[in-house]
Short mmCIF file of C-alpha atoms in Angstrom, two decimals:
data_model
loop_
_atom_site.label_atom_id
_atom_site.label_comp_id
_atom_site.label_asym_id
_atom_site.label_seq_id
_atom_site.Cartn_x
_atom_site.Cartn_y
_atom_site.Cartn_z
CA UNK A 1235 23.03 3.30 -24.08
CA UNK A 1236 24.76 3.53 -27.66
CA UNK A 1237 25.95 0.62 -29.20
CA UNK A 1238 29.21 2.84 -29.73
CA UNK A 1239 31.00 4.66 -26.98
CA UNK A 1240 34.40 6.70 -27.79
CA UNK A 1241 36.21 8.30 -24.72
CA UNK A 1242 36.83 11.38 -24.60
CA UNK A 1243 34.30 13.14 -25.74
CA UNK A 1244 36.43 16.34 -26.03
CA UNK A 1245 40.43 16.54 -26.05
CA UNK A 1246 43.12 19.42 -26.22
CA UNK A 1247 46.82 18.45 -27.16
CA UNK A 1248 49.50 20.26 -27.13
CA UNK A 1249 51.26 19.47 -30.90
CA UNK A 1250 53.86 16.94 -30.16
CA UNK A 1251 51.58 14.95 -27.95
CA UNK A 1252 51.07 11.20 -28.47
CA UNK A 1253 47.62 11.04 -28.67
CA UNK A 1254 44.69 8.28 -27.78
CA UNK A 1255 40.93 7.88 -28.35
CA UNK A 1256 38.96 4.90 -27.51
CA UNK A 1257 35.94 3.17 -28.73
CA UNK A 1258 34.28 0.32 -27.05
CA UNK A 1259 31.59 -1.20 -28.32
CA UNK A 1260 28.20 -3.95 -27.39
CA UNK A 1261 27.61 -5.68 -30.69
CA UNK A 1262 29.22 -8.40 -32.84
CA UNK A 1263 31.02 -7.29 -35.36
CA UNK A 1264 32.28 -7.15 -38.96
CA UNK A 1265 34.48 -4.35 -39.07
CA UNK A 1266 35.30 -1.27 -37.16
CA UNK A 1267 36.13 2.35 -38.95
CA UNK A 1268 37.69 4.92 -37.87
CA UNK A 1269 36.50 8.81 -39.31
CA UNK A 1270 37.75 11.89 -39.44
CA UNK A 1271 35.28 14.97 -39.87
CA UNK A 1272 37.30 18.43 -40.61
CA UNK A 1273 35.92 21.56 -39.30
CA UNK A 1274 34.42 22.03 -42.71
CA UNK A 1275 32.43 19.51 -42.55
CA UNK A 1276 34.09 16.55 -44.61
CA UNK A 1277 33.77 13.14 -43.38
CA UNK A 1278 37.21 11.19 -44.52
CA UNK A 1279 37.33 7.10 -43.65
CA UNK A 1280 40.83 6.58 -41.79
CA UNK A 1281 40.80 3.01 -41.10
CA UNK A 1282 38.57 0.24 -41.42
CA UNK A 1283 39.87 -3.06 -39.02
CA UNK A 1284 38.63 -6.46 -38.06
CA UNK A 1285 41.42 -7.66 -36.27
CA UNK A 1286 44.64 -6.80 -35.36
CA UNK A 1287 46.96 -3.08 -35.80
CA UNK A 1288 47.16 -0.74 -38.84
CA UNK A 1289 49.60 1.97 -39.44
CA UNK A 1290 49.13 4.82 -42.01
CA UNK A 1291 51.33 7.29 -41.27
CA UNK A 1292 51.16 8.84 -37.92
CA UNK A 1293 48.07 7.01 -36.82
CA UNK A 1294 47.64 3.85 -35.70
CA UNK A 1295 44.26 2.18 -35.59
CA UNK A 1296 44.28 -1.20 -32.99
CA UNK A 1297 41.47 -3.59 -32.05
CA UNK A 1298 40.67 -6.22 -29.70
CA UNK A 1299 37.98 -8.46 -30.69
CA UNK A 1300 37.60 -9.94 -27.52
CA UNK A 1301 37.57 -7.16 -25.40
CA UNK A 1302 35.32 -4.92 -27.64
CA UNK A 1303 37.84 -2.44 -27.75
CA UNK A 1304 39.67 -0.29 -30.21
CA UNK A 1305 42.26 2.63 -30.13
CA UNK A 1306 43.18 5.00 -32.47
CA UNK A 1307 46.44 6.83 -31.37
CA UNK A 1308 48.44 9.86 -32.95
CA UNK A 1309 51.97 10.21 -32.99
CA UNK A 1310 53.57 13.66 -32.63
CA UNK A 1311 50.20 15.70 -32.98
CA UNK A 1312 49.99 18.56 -34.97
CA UNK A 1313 47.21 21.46 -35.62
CA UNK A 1314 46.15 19.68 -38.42
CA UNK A 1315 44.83 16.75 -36.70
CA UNK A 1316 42.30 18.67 -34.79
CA UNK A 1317 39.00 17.14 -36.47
CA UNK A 1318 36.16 15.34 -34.60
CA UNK A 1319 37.63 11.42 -34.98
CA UNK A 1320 34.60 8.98 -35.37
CA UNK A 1321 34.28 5.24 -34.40
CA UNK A 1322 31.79 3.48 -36.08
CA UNK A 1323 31.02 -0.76 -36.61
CA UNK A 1324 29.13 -2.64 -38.97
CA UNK A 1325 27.50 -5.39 -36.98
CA UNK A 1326 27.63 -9.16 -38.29
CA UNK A 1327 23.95 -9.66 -38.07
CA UNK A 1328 21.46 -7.28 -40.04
CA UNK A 1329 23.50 -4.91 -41.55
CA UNK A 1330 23.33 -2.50 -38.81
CA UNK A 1331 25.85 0.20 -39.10
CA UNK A 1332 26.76 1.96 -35.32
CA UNK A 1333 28.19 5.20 -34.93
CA UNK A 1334 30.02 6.45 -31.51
CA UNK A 1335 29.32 10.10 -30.90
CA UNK A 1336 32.79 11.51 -31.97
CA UNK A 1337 35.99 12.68 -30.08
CA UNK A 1338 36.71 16.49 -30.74
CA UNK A 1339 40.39 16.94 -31.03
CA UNK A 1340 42.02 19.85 -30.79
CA UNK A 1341 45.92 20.11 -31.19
CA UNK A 1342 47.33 23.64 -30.02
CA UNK A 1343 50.62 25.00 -31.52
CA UNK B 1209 37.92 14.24 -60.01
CA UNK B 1210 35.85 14.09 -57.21
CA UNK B 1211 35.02 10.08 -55.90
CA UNK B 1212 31.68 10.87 -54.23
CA UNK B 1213 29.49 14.07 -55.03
CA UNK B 1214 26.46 15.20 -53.65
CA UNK B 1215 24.22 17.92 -54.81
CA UNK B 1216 23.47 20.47 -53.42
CA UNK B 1217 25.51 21.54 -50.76
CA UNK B 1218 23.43 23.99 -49.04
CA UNK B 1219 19.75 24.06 -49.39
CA UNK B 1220 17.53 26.05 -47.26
CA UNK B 1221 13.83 25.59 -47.70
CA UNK B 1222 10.08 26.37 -46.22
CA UNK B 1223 8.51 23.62 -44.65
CA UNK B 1224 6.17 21.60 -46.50
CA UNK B 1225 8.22 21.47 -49.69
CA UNK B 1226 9.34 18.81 -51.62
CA UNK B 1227 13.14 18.57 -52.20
CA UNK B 1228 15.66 16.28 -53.73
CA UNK B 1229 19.57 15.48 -52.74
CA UNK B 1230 21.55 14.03 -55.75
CA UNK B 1231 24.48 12.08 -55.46
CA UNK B 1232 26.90 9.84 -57.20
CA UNK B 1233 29.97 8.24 -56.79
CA UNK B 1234 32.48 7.24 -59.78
CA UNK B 1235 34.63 4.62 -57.96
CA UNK B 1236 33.02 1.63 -59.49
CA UNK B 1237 31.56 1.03 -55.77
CA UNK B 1238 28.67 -1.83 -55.49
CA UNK B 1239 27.30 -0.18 -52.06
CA UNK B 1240 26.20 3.09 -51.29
CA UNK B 1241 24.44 5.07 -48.64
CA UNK B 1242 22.89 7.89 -46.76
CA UNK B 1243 24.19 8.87 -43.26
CA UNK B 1244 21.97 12.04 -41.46
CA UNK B 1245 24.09 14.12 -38.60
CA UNK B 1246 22.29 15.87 -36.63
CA UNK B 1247 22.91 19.37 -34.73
CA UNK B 1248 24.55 17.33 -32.26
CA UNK B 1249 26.87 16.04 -34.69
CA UNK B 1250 25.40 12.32 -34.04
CA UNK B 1251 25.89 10.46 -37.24
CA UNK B 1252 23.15 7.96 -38.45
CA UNK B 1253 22.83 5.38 -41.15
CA UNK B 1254 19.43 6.03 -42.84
CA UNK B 1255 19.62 3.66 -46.01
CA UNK B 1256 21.93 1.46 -48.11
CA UNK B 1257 21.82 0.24 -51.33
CA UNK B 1258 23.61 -2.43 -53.33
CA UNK B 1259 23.49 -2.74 -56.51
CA UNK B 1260 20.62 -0.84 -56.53
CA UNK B 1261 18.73 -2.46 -53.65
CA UNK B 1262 17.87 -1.38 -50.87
CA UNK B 1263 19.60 -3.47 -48.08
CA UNK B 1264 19.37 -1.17 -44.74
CA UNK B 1265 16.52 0.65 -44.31
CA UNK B 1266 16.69 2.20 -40.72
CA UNK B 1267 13.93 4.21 -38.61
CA UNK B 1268 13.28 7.05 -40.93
CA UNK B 1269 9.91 8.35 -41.67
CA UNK B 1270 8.49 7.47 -44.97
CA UNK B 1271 8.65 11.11 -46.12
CA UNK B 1272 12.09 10.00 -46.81
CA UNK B 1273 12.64 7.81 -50.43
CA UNK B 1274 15.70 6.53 -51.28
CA UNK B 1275 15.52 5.91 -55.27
CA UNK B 1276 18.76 4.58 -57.08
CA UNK B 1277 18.77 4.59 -60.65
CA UNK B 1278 21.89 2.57 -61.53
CA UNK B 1279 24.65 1.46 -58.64
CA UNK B 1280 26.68 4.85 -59.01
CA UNK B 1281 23.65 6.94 -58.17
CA UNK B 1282 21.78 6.72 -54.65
CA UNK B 1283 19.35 10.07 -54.35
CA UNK B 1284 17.26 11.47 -51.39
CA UNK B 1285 13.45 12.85 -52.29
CA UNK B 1286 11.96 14.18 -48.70
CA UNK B 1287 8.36 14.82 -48.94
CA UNK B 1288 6.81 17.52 -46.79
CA UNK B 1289 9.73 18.92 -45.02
CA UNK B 1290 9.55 19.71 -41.45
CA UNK B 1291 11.65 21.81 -39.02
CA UNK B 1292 13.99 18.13 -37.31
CA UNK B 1293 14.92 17.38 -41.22
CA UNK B 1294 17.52 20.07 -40.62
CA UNK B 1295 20.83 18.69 -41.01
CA UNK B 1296 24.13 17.58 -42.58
CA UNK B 1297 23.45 14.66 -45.08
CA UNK B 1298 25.90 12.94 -46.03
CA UNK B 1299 26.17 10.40 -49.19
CA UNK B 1300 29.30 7.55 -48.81
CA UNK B 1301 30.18 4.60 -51.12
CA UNK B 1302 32.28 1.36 -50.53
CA UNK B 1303 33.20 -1.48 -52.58
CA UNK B 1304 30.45 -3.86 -50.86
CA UNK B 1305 28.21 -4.46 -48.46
CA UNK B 1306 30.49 -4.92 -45.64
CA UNK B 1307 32.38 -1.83 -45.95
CA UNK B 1308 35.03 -3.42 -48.01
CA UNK B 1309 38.61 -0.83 -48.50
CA UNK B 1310 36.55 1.31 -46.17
CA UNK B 1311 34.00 4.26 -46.93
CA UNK B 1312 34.01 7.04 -49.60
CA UNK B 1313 32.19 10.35 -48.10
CA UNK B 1314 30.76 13.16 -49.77
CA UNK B 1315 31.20 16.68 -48.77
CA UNK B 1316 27.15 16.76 -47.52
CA UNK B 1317 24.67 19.21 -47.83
CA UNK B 1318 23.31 21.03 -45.06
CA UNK B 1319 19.70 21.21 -45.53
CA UNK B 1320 17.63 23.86 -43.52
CA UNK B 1321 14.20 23.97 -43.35
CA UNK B 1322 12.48 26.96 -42.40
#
């Protein structure tokens, strides 16, 4: 079992859609990161969070300590979001870095 | 001006060779690190270094050595390259150890060994 798990794996939007994709996770934490990896390959950092909400533009990055739990949601999707979204957490013991297996978005016209 | 570059970005080799992935980041970053994704798209740490030493050194076979000059360089060597090193690597930077304002990626280089 991965340290990381993101639900769901794969998910098709219309554009418009409000959009969710959650990671859960087994290990204490520092932080938690959110990624988004373009078609061509690019990896981009979204959000880091240890507690708490953040907001950059249409996304929204939450977290629940307690419950182990984060979202990342997308307001009115668009094409351009479709990307393979990444959760990943940097533990608070060892430096262990966990990465979830990815969400593959894809946002249809 | 890019923040994070890696070089090359495609490499295709034989097995057996020796090859070396380059990369540096000009962000003034203390941490930096090498990530492997696989054909599954699985992303993995492999090592990180801070201020030039080596802090997370995961499972990775010791054909794999991490060497970093100065704290804006972190380079690959792989020794004796086999068919499973074929993947995306990627290179990423941050301001410290705990992933401080987040992670800088590079573009990767997708190495294939043949």
């Amino acid at each position: 079992k991965n340290e990381v798990e993101q639900s769901p794996q794969n998910l098709t939007a219309q554009e418009g859609e409000f959009i969710t994709i959650n990671c859960s996770y087994s290990v204490g934490i520092s932080a938690l990161h959110w990624l988004q990896q373009h078609p061509g390959g690019g990896i981009v950092s979204l959000f880091m969070l240890s507690s708490g909400k953040k907001k950059h533009g249409r996304l929204i990055a939450t977290i629940n300590i307690q419950e182990k739990h984060s979202s990342l949601h997308i307001t009115a999707s668009h094409p351009r979001d479709s990307a393979v979204y990444i959760c990943a957490v940097s533990s608070n013991t060892g430096n262990q870095f966990y990465f979830g297996t990815g969400t593959s978005l894809t946002v249809i016209p | 001006d890019t923040a994070v570059s890696q070089t090359p970005k495609y490499l295709v080799t034989q097995m057996g060779n020796d090859k070396s992935i380059k990369c540096e980041q000009n962000l003034g970053h203390d941490t930096m690190y090498w990530y492997k994704q696989d054909s599954k798209k699985f992303l993995k740490i492999m090592f990180s270094y801070n201020n030039k030493e080596l802090i997370i050194n995961e499972t990775v076979p010791n054909r794999f050595s991490p060497k970093s000059p100065d704290k804006a360089h972190l380079n690959l060597h792989i020794n004796s390259l086999e068919l499973g090193d074929s993947a995306v690597y990627f290179c990423a930077s941050s301001q410290n150890e705990q992933g401080a304002s987040g992670y800088t990626f590079g573009s990767g280089t997708r190495l294939t060994v043949v």
